[in-house]
PDB file of C-alpha atoms in Angstrom:
ATOM      1  CA  UNK A   1       0.000   0.000   0.000  1.00  0.00           C
ATOM      2  CA  UNK A   2       1.066   3.531  -0.679  1.00  0.00           C
ATOM      3  CA  UNK A   3       1.577   6.016   2.142  1.00  0.00           C
ATOM      4  CA  UNK A   4       2.115   9.753   2.059  1.00  0.00           C
ATOM      5  CA  UNK A   5       3.763  11.480   5.019  1.00  0.00           C
ATOM      6  CA  UNK A   6       3.780  15.169   5.822  1.00  0.00           C
ATOM      7  CA  UNK A   7       5.914  15.560   8.908  1.00  0.00           C
ATOM      8  CA  UNK A   8       5.198  19.256   9.529  1.00  0.00           C
ATOM      9  CA  UNK A   9       1.686  19.702  10.966  1.00  0.00           C
ATOM     10  CA  UNK A  10       2.080  23.473  11.178  1.00  0.00           C
ATOM     11  CA  UNK A  11       4.400  26.061   9.674  1.00  0.00           C
ATOM     12  CA  UNK A  12       4.575  29.813   9.463  1.00  0.00           C
ATOM     13  CA  UNK A  13       6.402  32.240   7.208  1.00  0.00           C
ATOM     14  CA  UNK A  14       6.770  35.971   6.990  1.00  0.00           C
ATOM     15  CA  UNK A  15       5.090  37.657   4.082  1.00  0.00           C
ATOM     16  CA  UNK A  16       7.394  37.878   1.016  1.00  0.00           C
ATOM     17  CA  UNK A  17       9.676  35.151   2.376  1.00  0.00           C
ATOM     18  CA  UNK A  18      10.152  31.630   1.038  1.00  0.00           C
ATOM     19  CA  UNK A  19       8.904  28.476   2.713  1.00  0.00           C
ATOM     20  CA  UNK A  20       9.305  24.784   1.916  1.00  0.00           C
ATOM     21  CA  UNK A  21       6.767  22.131   2.846  1.00  0.00           C
ATOM     22  CA  UNK A  22       7.958  18.545   3.077  1.00  0.00           C
ATOM     23  CA  UNK A  23       6.347  15.389   1.765  1.00  0.00           C
ATOM     24  CA  UNK A  24       7.631  11.849   1.550  1.00  0.00           C
ATOM     25  CA  UNK A  25       5.902   8.822   0.162  1.00  0.00           C
ATOM     26  CA  UNK A  26       6.350   5.119   0.101  1.00  0.00           C
ATOM     27  CA  UNK A  27       5.621   3.082  -2.994  1.00  0.00           C
ATOM     28  CA  UNK A  28       6.964   0.226  -5.031  1.00  0.00           C
ATOM     29  CA  UNK A  29       5.507   1.729  -8.202  1.00  0.00           C
ATOM     30  CA  UNK A  30       7.751   3.273 -10.832  1.00  0.00           C
ATOM     31  CA  UNK A  31       5.170   5.393 -12.639  1.00  0.00           C
ATOM     32  CA  UNK A  32       2.884   7.701 -10.739  1.00  0.00           C
ATOM     33  CA  UNK A  33       1.747  11.274 -10.247  1.00  0.00           C
ATOM     34  CA  UNK A  34       2.328  13.557  -7.301  1.00  0.00           C
ATOM     35  CA  UNK A  35       0.258  16.594  -6.389  1.00  0.00           C
ATOM     36  CA  UNK A  36       0.048  19.446  -3.953  1.00  0.00           C
ATOM     37  CA  UNK A  37      -3.415  20.701  -3.061  1.00  0.00           C
ATOM     38  CA  UNK A  38      -4.241  23.846  -1.138  1.00  0.00           C
ATOM     39  CA  UNK A  39      -7.240  24.168   1.170  1.00  0.00           C
ATOM     40  CA  UNK A  40      -7.789  27.782   2.311  1.00  0.00           C
ATOM     41  CA  UNK A  41     -10.173  28.692   5.151  1.00  0.00           C
ATOM     42  CA  UNK A  42     -13.057  28.402   2.686  1.00  0.00           C
ATOM     43  CA  UNK A  43     -12.136  24.675   2.592  1.00  0.00           C
ATOM     44  CA  UNK A  44     -12.272  24.519  -1.191  1.00  0.00           C
ATOM     45  CA  UNK A  45      -9.589  22.089  -2.375  1.00  0.00           C
ATOM     46  CA  UNK A  46      -7.467  23.691  -5.073  1.00  0.00           C
ATOM     47  CA  UNK A  47      -4.802  21.983  -7.158  1.00  0.00           C
ATOM     48  CA  UNK A  48      -1.503  23.834  -6.785  1.00  0.00           C
ATOM     49  CA  UNK A  49       0.964  21.775  -8.771  1.00  0.00           C
ATOM     50  CA  UNK A  50       1.391  18.377 -10.377  1.00  0.00           C
ATOM     51  CA  UNK A  51       4.446  16.230 -11.121  1.00  0.00           C
ATOM     52  CA  UNK A  52       4.737  13.139 -13.299  1.00  0.00           C
ATOM     53  CA  UNK A  53       7.242  10.664 -11.877  1.00  0.00           C
ATOM     54  CA  UNK A  54       8.826   9.866 -15.218  1.00  0.00           C
ATOM     55  CA  UNK A  55       9.757  13.526 -15.725  1.00  0.00           C
ATOM     56  CA  UNK A  56      13.009  14.518 -14.062  1.00  0.00           C
ATOM     57  CA  UNK A  57      12.357  18.225 -14.444  1.00  0.00           C
ATOM     58  CA  UNK A  58      10.736  19.765 -11.398  1.00  0.00           C
ATOM     59  CA  UNK A  59       7.299  21.281 -11.982  1.00  0.00           C
ATOM     60  CA  UNK A  60       6.821  25.024 -11.543  1.00  0.00           C
ATOM     61  CA  UNK A  61       3.665  27.140 -11.380  1.00  0.00           C
ATOM     62  CA  UNK A  62       4.402  30.816 -10.866  1.00  0.00           C
ATOM     63  CA  UNK A  63       5.557  31.191  -7.222  1.00  0.00           C
ATOM     64  CA  UNK A  64       5.140  27.472  -6.523  1.00  0.00           C
ATOM     65  CA  UNK A  65       7.774  24.903  -7.373  1.00  0.00           C
ATOM     66  CA  UNK A  66       8.612  21.406  -6.287  1.00  0.00           C
ATOM     67  CA  UNK A  67      11.783  19.520  -5.490  1.00  0.00           C
ATOM     68  CA  UNK A  68      11.106  15.984  -6.694  1.00  0.00           C
ATOM     69  CA  UNK A  69      13.660  13.436  -5.564  1.00  0.00           C
ATOM     70  CA  UNK A  70      12.432  10.111  -6.939  1.00  0.00           C
ATOM     71  CA  UNK A  71      15.120   7.918  -5.391  1.00  0.00           C
ATOM     72  CA  UNK A  72      14.546   9.467  -1.991  1.00  0.00           C
ATOM     73  CA  UNK A  73      10.749   9.418  -2.509  1.00  0.00           C
ATOM     74  CA  UNK A  74      10.557  13.054  -1.566  1.00  0.00           C
ATOM     75  CA  UNK A  75       8.304  15.740  -3.020  1.00  0.00           C
ATOM     76  CA  UNK A  76       8.637  19.122  -1.310  1.00  0.00           C
ATOM     77  CA  UNK A  77       6.762  22.301  -2.207  1.00  0.00           C
ATOM     78  CA  UNK A  78       8.522  25.653  -2.257  1.00  0.00           C
ATOM     79  CA  UNK A  79       6.460  28.820  -2.065  1.00  0.00           C
ATOM     80  CA  UNK A  80       8.376  31.934  -3.004  1.00  0.00           C
ATOM     81  CA  UNK A  81       7.387  35.498  -2.157  1.00  0.00           C
ATOM     82  CA  UNK A  82       4.725  34.251   0.264  1.00  0.00           C
ATOM     83  CA  UNK A  83       1.461  36.151   0.235  1.00  0.00           C
ATOM     84  CA  UNK A  84      -1.296  36.376   2.831  1.00  0.00           C
ATOM     85  CA  UNK A  85      -3.552  34.447   0.469  1.00  0.00           C
ATOM     86  CA  UNK A  86      -1.199  31.479   0.718  1.00  0.00           C
ATOM     87  CA  UNK A  87      -2.444  30.851   4.250  1.00  0.00           C
ATOM     88  CA  UNK A  88      -4.055  27.428   3.979  1.00  0.00           C
ATOM     89  CA  UNK A  89      -3.769  23.745   4.676  1.00  0.00           C
ATOM     90  CA  UNK A  90      -1.553  22.055   2.099  1.00  0.00           C
ATOM     91  CA  UNK A  91      -1.993  18.400   1.188  1.00  0.00           C
ATOM     92  CA  UNK A  92       0.489  16.236  -0.642  1.00  0.00           C
ATOM     93  CA  UNK A  93      -1.080  13.462  -2.722  1.00  0.00           C
ATOM     94  CA  UNK A  94       0.045  10.430  -4.681  1.00  0.00           C
ATOM     95  CA  UNK A  95      -1.706   8.675  -7.551  1.00  0.00           C
ATOM     96  CA  UNK A  96      -0.362   5.486  -9.029  1.00  0.00           C
ATOM     97  CA  UNK A  97      -0.800   4.621 -12.686  1.00  0.00           C
ATOM     98  CA  UNK A  98      -3.042   3.770 -14.404  1.00  0.00           C
ATOM     99  CA  UNK A  99      -4.995   6.705 -12.989  1.00  0.00           C
ATOM    100  CA  UNK A 100      -8.654   7.140 -12.310  1.00  0.00           C
ATOM    101  CA  UNK A 101      -9.205   3.712 -10.905  1.00  0.00           C
ATOM    102  CA  UNK A 102     -11.108   4.724  -7.839  1.00  0.00           C
ATOM    103  CA  UNK A 103      -9.177   4.378  -4.651  1.00  0.00           C
ATOM    104  CA  UNK A 104      -5.659   4.873  -5.878  1.00  0.00           C
ATOM    105  CA  UNK A 105      -5.344   8.504  -4.803  1.00  0.00           C
ATOM    106  CA  UNK A 106      -3.551   8.854  -1.472  1.00  0.00           C
ATOM    107  CA  UNK A 107      -3.420  12.044   0.606  1.00  0.00           C
ATOM    108  CA  UNK A 108      -1.062  13.093   3.346  1.00  0.00           C
ATOM    109  CA  UNK A 109      -2.384  14.480   6.621  1.00  0.00           C
ATOM    110  CA  UNK A 110      -1.675  18.071   5.659  1.00  0.00           C
ATOM    111  CA  UNK A 111       0.499  20.995   6.722  1.00  0.00           C
ATOM    112  CA  UNK A 112      -1.178  24.126   8.029  1.00  0.00           C
ATOM    113  CA  UNK A 113       0.691  27.160   6.690  1.00  0.00           C
ATOM    114  CA  UNK A 114       0.226  30.632   8.125  1.00  0.00           C
ATOM    115  CA  UNK A 115       1.660  33.657   6.347  1.00  0.00           C
ATOM    116  CA  UNK A 116       2.422  36.397   8.836  1.00  0.00           C
ATOM    117  CA  UNK A 117       2.092  40.007   7.711  1.00  0.00           C
TER     118      UNK A 117
ATOM    119  CA  UNK B   1     -15.460  23.813 -19.330  1.00  0.00           C
ATOM    120  CA  UNK B   2     -16.189  21.334 -16.579  1.00  0.00           C
ATOM    121  CA  UNK B   3     -17.791  22.381 -13.327  1.00  0.00           C
ATOM    122  CA  UNK B   4     -18.789  20.541 -10.194  1.00  0.00           C
ATOM    123  CA  UNK B   5     -21.670  21.575  -7.966  1.00  0.00           C
ATOM    124  CA  UNK B   6     -22.216  20.346  -4.441  1.00  0.00           C
ATOM    125  CA  UNK B   7     -25.057  21.220  -2.103  1.00  0.00           C
ATOM    126  CA  UNK B   8     -26.083  22.156   0.445  1.00  0.00           C
ATOM    127  CA  UNK B   9     -23.106  24.165   1.702  1.00  0.00           C
ATOM    128  CA  UNK B  10     -24.103  23.865   5.341  1.00  0.00           C
ATOM    129  CA  UNK B  11     -26.412  21.468   7.102  1.00  0.00           C
ATOM    130  CA  UNK B  12     -27.432  20.980  10.729  1.00  0.00           C
ATOM    131  CA  UNK B  13     -29.325  17.762  11.358  1.00  0.00           C
ATOM    132  CA  UNK B  14     -30.532  16.005  14.516  1.00  0.00           C
ATOM    133  CA  UNK B  15     -29.263  12.577  15.451  1.00  0.00           C
ATOM    134  CA  UNK B  16     -31.354   9.894  13.808  1.00  0.00           C
ATOM    135  CA  UNK B  17     -32.520  12.030  10.924  1.00  0.00           C
ATOM    136  CA  UNK B  18     -31.870  11.119   7.262  1.00  0.00           C
ATOM    137  CA  UNK B  19     -29.238  12.724   5.071  1.00  0.00           C
ATOM    138  CA  UNK B  20     -28.955  13.468   1.391  1.00  0.00           C
ATOM    139  CA  UNK B  21     -26.034  15.354  -0.125  1.00  0.00           C
ATOM    140  CA  UNK B  22     -25.900  15.865  -3.856  1.00  0.00           C
ATOM    141  CA  UNK B  23     -23.096  16.423  -6.310  1.00  0.00           C
ATOM    142  CA  UNK B  24     -23.342  17.026 -10.034  1.00  0.00           C
ATOM    143  CA  UNK B  25     -20.717  17.502 -12.698  1.00  0.00           C
ATOM    144  CA  UNK B  26     -21.190  19.432 -15.909  1.00  0.00           C
ATOM    145  CA  UNK B  27     -19.208  19.529 -19.126  1.00  0.00           C
ATOM    146  CA  UNK B  28     -17.910  15.973 -19.163  1.00  0.00           C
ATOM    147  CA  UNK B  29     -19.106  12.423 -19.688  1.00  0.00           C
ATOM    148  CA  UNK B  30     -18.524   9.264 -17.700  1.00  0.00           C
ATOM    149  CA  UNK B  31     -16.515  10.912 -14.914  1.00  0.00           C
ATOM    150  CA  UNK B  32     -15.178   9.034 -11.939  1.00  0.00           C
ATOM    151  CA  UNK B  33     -16.888  10.428  -8.845  1.00  0.00           C
ATOM    152  CA  UNK B  34     -15.800  10.438  -5.222  1.00  0.00           C
ATOM    153  CA  UNK B  35     -17.091  11.296  -1.753  1.00  0.00           C
ATOM    154  CA  UNK B  36     -14.552  12.289   0.898  1.00  0.00           C
ATOM    155  CA  UNK B  37     -15.009  13.232   4.539  1.00  0.00           C
ATOM    156  CA  UNK B  38     -12.727  15.535   6.455  1.00  0.00           C
ATOM    157  CA  UNK B  39     -12.952  15.758  10.228  1.00  0.00           C
ATOM    158  CA  UNK B  40     -11.917  19.064  11.822  1.00  0.00           C
ATOM    159  CA  UNK B  41      -8.190  19.624  11.409  1.00  0.00           C
ATOM    160  CA  UNK B  42      -7.700  16.229   9.827  1.00  0.00           C
ATOM    161  CA  UNK B  43      -6.913  14.758   6.457  1.00  0.00           C
ATOM    162  CA  UNK B  44      -9.269  13.392   3.841  1.00  0.00           C
ATOM    163  CA  UNK B  45     -10.934  10.037   4.147  1.00  0.00           C
ATOM    164  CA  UNK B  46     -12.303   8.394   1.002  1.00  0.00           C
ATOM    165  CA  UNK B  47     -15.832   7.151   1.625  1.00  0.00           C
ATOM    166  CA  UNK B  48     -17.124   6.061  -1.773  1.00  0.00           C
ATOM    167  CA  UNK B  49     -16.146   6.153  -5.399  1.00  0.00           C
ATOM    168  CA  UNK B  50     -17.934   5.376  -8.626  1.00  0.00           C
ATOM    169  CA  UNK B  51     -16.592   4.639 -12.096  1.00  0.00           C
ATOM    170  CA  UNK B  52     -20.028   4.442 -13.760  1.00  0.00           C
ATOM    171  CA  UNK B  53     -23.783   4.594 -13.307  1.00  0.00           C
ATOM    172  CA  UNK B  54     -24.912   2.261 -10.552  1.00  0.00           C
ATOM    173  CA  UNK B  55     -21.312   1.267  -9.736  1.00  0.00           C
ATOM    174  CA  UNK B  56     -20.414   2.175  -6.164  1.00  0.00           C
ATOM    175  CA  UNK B  57     -17.377   1.091  -4.190  1.00  0.00           C
ATOM    176  CA  UNK B  58     -17.252   1.637  -0.455  1.00  0.00           C
ATOM    177  CA  UNK B  59     -13.995   2.239   1.337  1.00  0.00           C
ATOM    178  CA  UNK B  60     -15.215   2.568   4.901  1.00  0.00           C
ATOM    179  CA  UNK B  61     -18.030   0.510   6.498  1.00  0.00           C
ATOM    180  CA  UNK B  62     -20.487   2.876   8.143  1.00  0.00           C
ATOM    181  CA  UNK B  63     -24.089   4.003   8.137  1.00  0.00           C
ATOM    182  CA  UNK B  64     -23.595   6.071   4.994  1.00  0.00           C
ATOM    183  CA  UNK B  65     -24.399   4.976   1.465  1.00  0.00           C
ATOM    184  CA  UNK B  66     -23.885   6.417  -1.987  1.00  0.00           C
ATOM    185  CA  UNK B  67     -25.756   6.194  -5.260  1.00  0.00           C
ATOM    186  CA  UNK B  68     -25.168   7.277  -8.824  1.00  0.00           C
ATOM    187  CA  UNK B  69     -28.553   7.413 -10.525  1.00  0.00           C
ATOM    188  CA  UNK B  70     -27.263   9.376 -13.523  1.00  0.00           C
ATOM    189  CA  UNK B  71     -23.898   9.654 -15.249  1.00  0.00           C
ATOM    190  CA  UNK B  72     -22.986  12.986 -13.667  1.00  0.00           C
ATOM    191  CA  UNK B  73     -24.890  12.776 -10.390  1.00  0.00           C
ATOM    192  CA  UNK B  74     -23.541  11.371  -7.134  1.00  0.00           C
ATOM    193  CA  UNK B  75     -25.560  11.248  -3.935  1.00  0.00           C
ATOM    194  CA  UNK B  76     -24.441  10.573  -0.373  1.00  0.00           C
ATOM    195  CA  UNK B  77     -27.161   9.343   1.972  1.00  0.00           C
ATOM    196  CA  UNK B  78     -27.880   8.088   5.413  1.00  0.00           C
ATOM    197  CA  UNK B  79     -31.075   6.701   6.911  1.00  0.00           C
ATOM    198  CA  UNK B  80     -30.145   7.682  10.473  1.00  0.00           C
ATOM    199  CA  UNK B  81     -27.354  10.129  11.254  1.00  0.00           C
ATOM    200  CA  UNK B  82     -24.951   9.616  14.138  1.00  0.00           C
ATOM    201  CA  UNK B  83     -23.037  12.301  16.008  1.00  0.00           C
ATOM    202  CA  UNK B  84     -19.865  10.855  14.522  1.00  0.00           C
ATOM    203  CA  UNK B  85     -21.112  11.679  11.026  1.00  0.00           C
ATOM    204  CA  UNK B  86     -20.387  15.358  11.634  1.00  0.00           C
ATOM    205  CA  UNK B  87     -17.671  16.703   9.382  1.00  0.00           C
ATOM    206  CA  UNK B  88     -16.881  18.332   6.102  1.00  0.00           C
ATOM    207  CA  UNK B  89     -17.917  16.342   3.034  1.00  0.00           C
ATOM    208  CA  UNK B  90     -16.259  16.847  -0.294  1.00  0.00           C
ATOM    209  CA  UNK B  91     -17.325  15.555  -3.667  1.00  0.00           C
ATOM    210  CA  UNK B  92     -14.727  15.226  -6.405  1.00  0.00           C
ATOM    211  CA  UNK B  93     -14.490  14.074  -9.968  1.00  0.00           C
ATOM    212  CA  UNK B  94     -11.803  12.945 -12.387  1.00  0.00           C
ATOM    213  CA  UNK B  95     -12.013  12.198 -16.108  1.00  0.00           C
ATOM    214  CA  UNK B  96     -12.114   8.647 -17.437  1.00  0.00           C
ATOM    215  CA  UNK B  97      -8.671   7.081 -17.930  1.00  0.00           C
ATOM    216  CA  UNK B  98      -7.714   8.486 -21.321  1.00  0.00           C
ATOM    217  CA  UNK B  99      -4.784  10.830 -21.699  1.00  0.00           C
ATOM    218  CA  UNK B 100      -2.842  12.617 -18.970  1.00  0.00           C
ATOM    219  CA  UNK B 101      -4.220  12.820 -15.464  1.00  0.00           C
ATOM    220  CA  UNK B 102      -4.499  16.240 -13.888  1.00  0.00           C
ATOM    221  CA  UNK B 103      -5.779  15.272 -10.470  1.00  0.00           C
ATOM    222  CA  UNK B 104      -9.168  15.471  -8.891  1.00  0.00           C
ATOM    223  CA  UNK B 105     -11.435  18.507  -9.078  1.00  0.00           C
ATOM    224  CA  UNK B 106     -13.316  19.102  -5.863  1.00  0.00           C
ATOM    225  CA  UNK B 107     -16.657  20.637  -5.077  1.00  0.00           C
ATOM    226  CA  UNK B 108     -16.980  23.416  -2.529  1.00  0.00           C
ATOM    227  CA  UNK B 109     -17.969  21.007   0.231  1.00  0.00           C
ATOM    228  CA  UNK B 110     -20.786  20.541   2.729  1.00  0.00           C
ATOM    229  CA  UNK B 111     -20.311  21.266   6.397  1.00  0.00           C
ATOM    230  CA  UNK B 112     -22.517  18.785   8.276  1.00  0.00           C
ATOM    231  CA  UNK B 113     -23.201  19.162  11.975  1.00  0.00           C
ATOM    232  CA  UNK B 114     -25.189  16.450  13.678  1.00  0.00           C
ATOM    233  CA  UNK B 115     -26.750  17.641  16.935  1.00  0.00           C
TER     234      UNK B 115
END
């Protein structure tokens, strides 16, 4: 079975600074997807960034980037120039291939990030 | 474009009363559909998923049930609510397995309080 571990239950960062959220996973699969989702106080789950395991290049979406270390099974999220709107719970998630087969999407327990003005 | 609607947004129900939460998806066909529950300050727990009309898989034994009467409609039900059913319920969808996978798209959620 796949597991996703987020070892930082809570983090804080000063506005405009950079913060890195950690995520590790355990799998015997070679092909899979990894995701970071954001859940702001509204509790709407929003996809932040996605990484395909067969791609060595780290995914980037504006101020959000990942450090994907496949051998170490690590998938950290870096938020640059933190903004107050980044305050949210962040979930790391793993999906093994083939996708969309029901229960093969695994979430971590989340990291609560607070951006301090 | 595809959209997902989930209602109601908030619900307060007495113990022992029935429950019906509805989720519909627009702009796609044959989506995979999911119901998740999130307790306060906790992660997401998969309750049910469906890969087609009338096809429901349950992940957690409990007094909840799910149904998919139409291709893009997913309903979460209970005949008698328990206090432990309180939580935040999220519906999600993903496209059928053709092409790249871009993750789940979630509804806006239902906050259920059982009193």
